[in-house]
Amino acid sequence: MQLDKLLHGGDYNPEQWLDRPDILAQDVELMEKAHVNVVTLGVFSWSTIEPQEGEFHLDWLADIIHNLYAHGISTILATPSAARPAWLAQKYPEVRRVRGDRVRELYNRRQNHCYTSPIYREKVAIIDRKLAERFGDDPAVILWHIGNEFGGECHCELCQNAFRAWLQKRYGSLDALNKAWNATFWSHNYTEWSQIESPAPHGENAVQGLALDWKRFVSYQSIDFYKWERDCVRELAPKAEFTVNMMYRFNDINYFDFAKEIDVASWDNYPTWHKPTETIEETALDTAMMHDLYYSLKGKPFLMMESSPSFTNWQPVSKQKRPGIAELSALQAVAHGSDSVCYFQWRASRGAEEKLHGAVVGHDGREDARPFRETAEVGETLEQMAFVADTRRVKQAAIVHDWENKWALEGSCGPRNCGLGYWKELACHYNALARRGITVDFVNQESDLTGYGLVIVPMQYLLRNEFAQALCDYTAQGGTVVVTYWTGVVDESDLCYLGDTPYGLTDLLGLRREEIDALYDGETCHCAATDDGAMEADGSILCEVAALNDTDPATPLMLYAEDYYAGCPAVAVHAFGKGQAYYLASRFNADFYNDFYAQVCEKAGMQPAWPEQLPAGVLATRRGDFVFMQNCNDHSVDIDGVELEKYSTRLVQLEPVDEDDES
Ligand code: GLA
Ligand code: ZN
């Protein structure tokens, strides 16, 4: 999908208003006023399209699609598989999920079908083909949106059998499986495939290799269901392009795998702005990290598929966005590589769970209401920024975020069962870089590291042999890596590496792990500077104790200054080939990362988005040759003698740079 404009619009549910032609007419009128150029239709339309088994009604949808198109509004067309009609759930119980405790769900809510059920797949194929037949070639439909927010798992017998077949393919024999799971432990060796069951609260949960493989299987099966739908549509609509709307830090599907199967990445963005414990800048950074993740999935512009123009109704406290935040948040998405600002939802529904969720048009239907006015202003601004569409970002730093690693890391017992704060660790690195205006991508263990000036490897507990090698090669050729504590502990089967660790990285880092110590919440370990490094910080969460290699050791830049590991390296650097490898033995306070990355980035020759120091709370983000400066403060600031108002954004175009100058 190549866009020559930024998309602006969102989820539209006209099926809830078919008996109100006046409202449907007002929708089009208001969409034009709000500078809407796209809507997402059909996400939850199954029971309107197929009210009885085999009885299809598509004319209403065609009318709406074409009427909108006549007014310059395109459609992202969803398949309705995320929510099924009651008749289907009643007639075919197998489509309803079985929970971990082996109880089959009653008909309820949405996004809870069995991904394996052949009947569900067949029913979905029928309706998807109807849609593809009718709209596959329609110029009004610019993108296909499969289902909605894929997630969850099913433990029915069909899924158990599919899991066993998946394991059989992965391991070939029970012997190999027992080895990979170290099943001799507690005498758990399996002698028949049928003995294997998915993890359950009242069943197996101690064989961590099994738990990890179940997570892999659930991810695989979810993506397989998506592929089934995509291929049904594609058969009749060969030119169609596909997306799925992803979610924030969603854990259960390996989005890097999912991304291989879609054409455009998209995600639903609902930050909790105005939390008393967070500044606007901190919330913005948390959101920015996710935008960067979704850009990275395909290495190209993504879509912000949903966001609220005002507030949600599902957060613990659903606060209103203060005036100006809607624009700040919309332009932030664009700054990080989104080609759209889309909302959930266009018009507030009258009843059921989301009746009190924010919408562009509220129950009063007024265009002078704040969400509508602010949305219209955003739409106008996006029209003026059309030239940003399709712009790629520069490659600077990469943070490794690998789903399999996270599953294994968090699925293990010890060293801190009260929480490892995986995302907090990533944010430590991300925030420091983003505050400096460095473009950050996320990569996994399959990614190509070429072109990055800096690669950060936080808590890469599950480290594949090949990736350890790739990190060494990357550094030898002149790259800079930062490797943290609790890296290189287990292999891809979650089996502990034998011998020195971090596995495969001891030569690279010039040291080896001897111990890992866990700290209670609030506990810290003070660290002091060495002659080679002017850093000082407090370690927390985990303190890794490392010994320098006898030959070609690392140079410590900071040492633990407390406890029995006083004098051991807390931060170290080691020259490796043409590059540099840094080692961080603990999680330090935020200031540490700002100073640390200031030095590392300078040494690695990485240019910040904006050359001068910006006032605190102003974030500069580069997208291609554009720099977006966003003021997250609730007061205006002065940049180069020009005032930047509170929550506002300034867009600056850089002189085009020679690609070779970028590192
Ligand atoms: C998700 C869903 C939408 C809606 C919104 C509410 O993102 O995809 O259907 O429920 O949440 O915030
Ligand atoms: Zn199932």
JSON list of N, CA, C and O in Angstrom, two decimals, residues 513-539:
[
{"chain": "A", "resi": 513, "resn": "ARG", "atom": "N", "xyz": [29.98, -14.42, 33.61]},
{"chain": "A", "resi": 513, "resn": "ARG", "atom": "CA", "xyz": [29.10, -14.33, 34.77]},
{"chain": "A", "resi": 513, "resn": "ARG", "atom": "C", "xyz": [29.51, -15.37, 35.80]},
{"chain": "A", "resi": 513, "resn": "ARG", "atom": "O", "xyz": [29.70, -16.54, 35.47]},
{"chain": "A", "resi": 514, "resn": "GLU", "atom": "N", "xyz": [29.60, -14.93, 37.05]},
{"chain": "A", "resi": 514, "resn": "GLU", "atom": "CA", "xyz": [29.86, -15.90, 38.12]},
{"chain": "A", "resi": 514, "resn": "GLU", "atom": "C", "xyz": [28.58, -16.17, 38.90]},
{"chain": "A", "resi": 514, "resn": "GLU", "atom": "O", "xyz": [28.29, -17.30, 39.25]},
{"chain": "A", "resi": 515, "resn": "GLU", "atom": "N", "xyz": [27.83, -15.10, 39.19]},
{"chain": "A", "resi": 515, "resn": "GLU", "atom": "CA", "xyz": [26.61, -15.24, 40.01]},
{"chain": "A", "resi": 515, "resn": "GLU", "atom": "C", "xyz": [25.59, -14.20, 39.58]},
{"chain": "A", "resi": 515, "resn": "GLU", "atom": "O", "xyz": [25.92, -13.22, 38.94]},
{"chain": "A", "resi": 516, "resn": "ILE", "atom": "N", "xyz": [24.34, -14.46, 39.99]},
{"chain": "A", "resi": 516, "resn": "ILE", "atom": "CA", "xyz": [23.32, -13.42, 39.84]},
{"chain": "A", "resi": 516, "resn": "ILE", "atom": "C", "xyz": [22.66, -13.27, 41.20]},
{"chain": "A", "resi": 516, "resn": "ILE", "atom": "O", "xyz": [22.25, -14.24, 41.81]},
{"chain": "A", "resi": 517, "resn": "ASP", "atom": "N", "xyz": [22.58, -12.04, 41.68]},
{"chain": "A", "resi": 517, "resn": "ASP", "atom": "CA", "xyz": [21.96, -11.78, 42.99]},
{"chain": "A", "resi": 517, "resn": "ASP", "atom": "C", "xyz": [20.66, -11.03, 42.76]},
{"chain": "A", "resi": 517, "resn": "ASP", "atom": "O", "xyz": [20.57, -10.18, 41.88]},
{"chain": "A", "resi": 518, "resn": "ALA", "atom": "N", "xyz": [19.63, -11.38, 43.52]},
{"chain": "A", "resi": 518, "resn": "ALA", "atom": "CA", "xyz": [18.34, -10.71, 43.37]},
{"chain": "A", "resi": 518, "resn": "ALA", "atom": "C", "xyz": [18.12, -9.75, 44.53]},
{"chain": "A", "resi": 518, "resn": "ALA", "atom": "O", "xyz": [18.44, -10.05, 45.67]},
{"chain": "A", "resi": 519, "resn": "LEU", "atom": "N", "xyz": [17.56, -8.59, 44.21]},
{"chain": "A", "resi": 519, "resn": "LEU", "atom": "CA", "xyz": [17.31, -7.56, 45.23]},
{"chain": "A", "resi": 519, "resn": "LEU", "atom": "C", "xyz": [15.80, -7.42, 45.44]},
{"chain": "A", "resi": 519, "resn": "LEU", "atom": "O", "xyz": [15.02, -7.60, 44.51]},
{"chain": "A", "resi": 520, "resn": "TYR", "atom": "N", "xyz": [15.42, -7.10, 46.65]},
{"chain": "A", "resi": 520, "resn": "TYR", "atom": "CA", "xyz": [14.01, -6.81, 46.93]},
{"chain": "A", "resi": 520, "resn": "TYR", "atom": "C", "xyz": [13.63, -5.47, 46.30]},
{"chain": "A", "resi": 520, "resn": "TYR", "atom": "O", "xyz": [14.50, -4.64, 46.03]},
{"chain": "A", "resi": 521, "resn": "ASP", "atom": "N", "xyz": [12.35, -5.26, 46.08]},
{"chain": "A", "resi": 521, "resn": "ASP", "atom": "CA", "xyz": [11.90, -3.95, 45.58]},
{"chain": "A", "resi": 521, "resn": "ASP", "atom": "C", "xyz": [12.41, -2.87, 46.52]},
{"chain": "A", "resi": 521, "resn": "ASP", "atom": "O", "xyz": [12.31, -3.02, 47.74]},
{"chain": "A", "resi": 522, "resn": "GLY", "atom": "N", "xyz": [12.94, -1.83, 45.96]},
{"chain": "A", "resi": 522, "resn": "GLY", "atom": "CA", "xyz": [13.42, -0.71, 46.78]},
{"chain": "A", "resi": 522, "resn": "GLY", "atom": "C", "xyz": [14.86, -0.89, 47.24]},
{"chain": "A", "resi": 522, "resn": "GLY", "atom": "O", "xyz": [15.50, 0.07, 47.64]},
{"chain": "A", "resi": 523, "resn": "GLU", "atom": "N", "xyz": [15.38, -2.11, 47.21]},
{"chain": "A", "resi": 523, "resn": "GLU", "atom": "CA", "xyz": [16.77, -2.33, 47.60]},
{"chain": "A", "resi": 523, "resn": "GLU", "atom": "C", "xyz": [17.69, -1.87, 46.46]},
{"chain": "A", "resi": 523, "resn": "GLU", "atom": "O", "xyz": [17.35, -2.06, 45.29]},
{"chain": "A", "resi": 524, "resn": "THR", "atom": "N", "xyz": [18.83, -1.30, 46.79]},
{"chain": "A", "resi": 524, "resn": "THR", "atom": "CA", "xyz": [19.78, -0.89, 45.76]},
{"chain": "A", "resi": 524, "resn": "THR", "atom": "C", "xyz": [21.19, -1.28, 46.16]},
{"chain": "A", "resi": 524, "resn": "THR", "atom": "O", "xyz": [21.44, -1.58, 47.33]},
{"chain": "A", "resi": 525, "resn": "CYS", "atom": "N", "xyz": [22.06, -1.23, 45.20]},
{"chain": "A", "resi": 525, "resn": "CYS", "atom": "CA", "xyz": [23.48, -1.48, 45.47]},
{"chain": "A", "resi": 525, "resn": "CYS", "atom": "C", "xyz": [24.27, -0.35, 44.83]},
{"chain": "A", "resi": 525, "resn": "CYS", "atom": "O", "xyz": [24.19, -0.16, 43.60]},
{"chain": "A", "resi": 526, "resn": "HIS", "atom": "N", "xyz": [24.97, 0.40, 45.64]},
{"chain": "A", "resi": 526, "resn": "HIS", "atom": "CA", "xyz": [25.66, 1.56, 45.10]},
{"chain": "A", "resi": 526, "resn": "HIS", "atom": "C", "xyz": [26.87, 1.13, 44.26]},
{"chain": "A", "resi": 526, "resn": "HIS", "atom": "O", "xyz": [27.57, 0.18, 44.59]},
{"chain": "A", "resi": 527, "resn": "CYS", "atom": "N", "xyz": [27.10, 1.89, 43.18]},
{"chain": "A", "resi": 527, "resn": "CYS", "atom": "CA", "xyz": [28.22, 1.60, 42.30]},
{"chain": "A", "resi": 527, "resn": "CYS", "atom": "C", "xyz": [29.03, 2.87, 42.11]},
{"chain": "A", "resi": 527, "resn": "CYS", "atom": "O", "xyz": [28.46, 3.96, 42.03]},
{"chain": "A", "resi": 528, "resn": "ALA", "atom": "N", "xyz": [30.34, 2.73, 42.04]},
{"chain": "A", "resi": 528, "resn": "ALA", "atom": "CA", "xyz": [31.20, 3.91, 41.98]},
{"chain": "A", "resi": 528, "resn": "ALA", "atom": "C", "xyz": [32.08, 3.89, 40.74]},
{"chain": "A", "resi": 528, "resn": "ALA", "atom": "O", "xyz": [32.33, 2.84, 40.15]},
{"chain": "A", "resi": 529, "resn": "ALA", "atom": "N", "xyz": [32.54, 5.08, 40.39]},
{"chain": "A", "resi": 529, "resn": "ALA", "atom": "CA", "xyz": [33.34, 5.26, 39.18]},
{"chain": "A", "resi": 529, "resn": "ALA", "atom": "C", "xyz": [34.72, 4.61, 39.32]},
{"chain": "A", "resi": 529, "resn": "ALA", "atom": "O", "xyz": [35.22, 4.39, 40.41]},
{"chain": "A", "resi": 530, "resn": "THR", "atom": "N", "xyz": [35.32, 4.30, 38.18]},
{"chain": "A", "resi": 530, "resn": "THR", "atom": "CA", "xyz": [36.72, 3.87, 38.16]},
{"chain": "A", "resi": 530, "resn": "THR", "atom": "C", "xyz": [37.52, 4.99, 37.49]},
{"chain": "A", "resi": 530, "resn": "THR", "atom": "O", "xyz": [36.95, 5.98, 37.05]},
{"chain": "A", "resi": 531, "resn": "ASP", "atom": "N", "xyz": [38.83, 4.80, 37.37]},
{"chain": "A", "resi": 531, "resn": "ASP", "atom": "CA", "xyz": [39.65, 5.80, 36.70]},
{"chain": "A", "resi": 531, "resn": "ASP", "atom": "C", "xyz": [39.24, 5.98, 35.24]},
{"chain": "A", "resi": 531, "resn": "ASP", "atom": "O", "xyz": [39.41, 7.03, 34.65]},
{"chain": "A", "resi": 532, "resn": "ASP", "atom": "N", "xyz": [38.69, 4.91, 34.65]},
{"chain": "A", "resi": 532, "resn": "ASP", "atom": "CA", "xyz": [38.34, 4.96, 33.23]},
{"chain": "A", "resi": 532, "resn": "ASP", "atom": "C", "xyz": [36.94, 5.48, 32.96]},
{"chain": "A", "resi": 532, "resn": "ASP", "atom": "O", "xyz": [36.59, 5.76, 31.82]},
{"chain": "A", "resi": 533, "resn": "GLY", "atom": "N", "xyz": [36.11, 5.55, 33.96]},
{"chain": "A", "resi": 533, "resn": "GLY", "atom": "CA", "xyz": [34.73, 5.97, 33.69]},
{"chain": "A", "resi": 533, "resn": "GLY", "atom": "C", "xyz": [34.23, 6.88, 34.79]},
{"chain": "A", "resi": 533, "resn": "GLY", "atom": "O", "xyz": [34.44, 6.62, 35.97]},
{"chain": "A", "resi": 534, "resn": "ALA", "atom": "N", "xyz": [33.58, 7.97, 34.39]},
{"chain": "A", "resi": 534, "resn": "ALA", "atom": "CA", "xyz": [33.14, 8.95, 35.39]},
{"chain": "A", "resi": 534, "resn": "ALA", "atom": "C", "xyz": [31.69, 8.70, 35.77]},
{"chain": "A", "resi": 534, "resn": "ALA", "atom": "O", "xyz": [30.90, 9.61, 35.87]},
{"chain": "A", "resi": 535, "resn": "MET", "atom": "N", "xyz": [31.30, 7.43, 35.93]},
{"chain": "A", "resi": 535, "resn": "MET", "atom": "CA", "xyz": [29.89, 7.15, 36.17]},
{"chain": "A", "resi": 535, "resn": "MET", "atom": "C", "xyz": [29.67, 6.73, 37.61]},
{"chain": "A", "resi": 535, "resn": "MET", "atom": "O", "xyz": [30.53, 6.12, 38.23]},
{"chain": "A", "resi": 536, "resn": "GLU", "atom": "N", "xyz": [28.50, 7.01, 38.07]},
{"chain": "A", "resi": 536, "resn": "GLU", "atom": "CA", "xyz": [28.11, 6.60, 39.41]},
{"chain": "A", "resi": 536, "resn": "GLU", "atom": "C", "xyz": [26.62, 6.26, 39.33]},
{"chain": "A", "resi": 536, "resn": "GLU", "atom": "O", "xyz": [25.89, 6.93, 38.61]},
{"chain": "A", "resi": 537, "resn": "ALA", "atom": "N", "xyz": [26.19, 5.22, 40.00]},
{"chain": "A", "resi": 537, "resn": "ALA", "atom": "CA", "xyz": [24.77, 4.88, 39.91]},
{"chain": "A", "resi": 537, "resn": "ALA", "atom": "C", "xyz": [24.41, 3.89, 41.02]},
{"chain": "A", "resi": 537, "resn": "ALA", "atom": "O", "xyz": [25.28, 3.42, 41.76]},
{"chain": "A", "resi": 538, "resn": "ASP", "atom": "N", "xyz": [23.11, 3.60, 41.10]},
{"chain": "A", "resi": 538, "resn": "ASP", "atom": "CA", "xyz": [22.65, 2.56, 42.00]},
{"chain": "A", "resi": 538, "resn": "ASP", "atom": "C", "xyz": [22.07, 1.42, 41.18]},
{"chain": "A", "resi": 538, "resn": "ASP", "atom": "O", "xyz": [21.21, 1.65, 40.32]},
{"chain": "A", "resi": 539, "resn": "GLY", "atom": "N", "xyz": [22.52, 0.22, 41.46]},
{"chain": "A", "resi": 539, "resn": "GLY", "atom": "CA", "xyz": [21.96, -0.96, 40.80]},
{"chain": "A", "resi": 539, "resn": "GLY", "atom": "C", "xyz": [20.70, -1.42, 41.52]},
{"chain": "A", "resi": 539, "resn": "GLY", "atom": "O", "xyz": [20.52, -1.13, 42.71]}
]
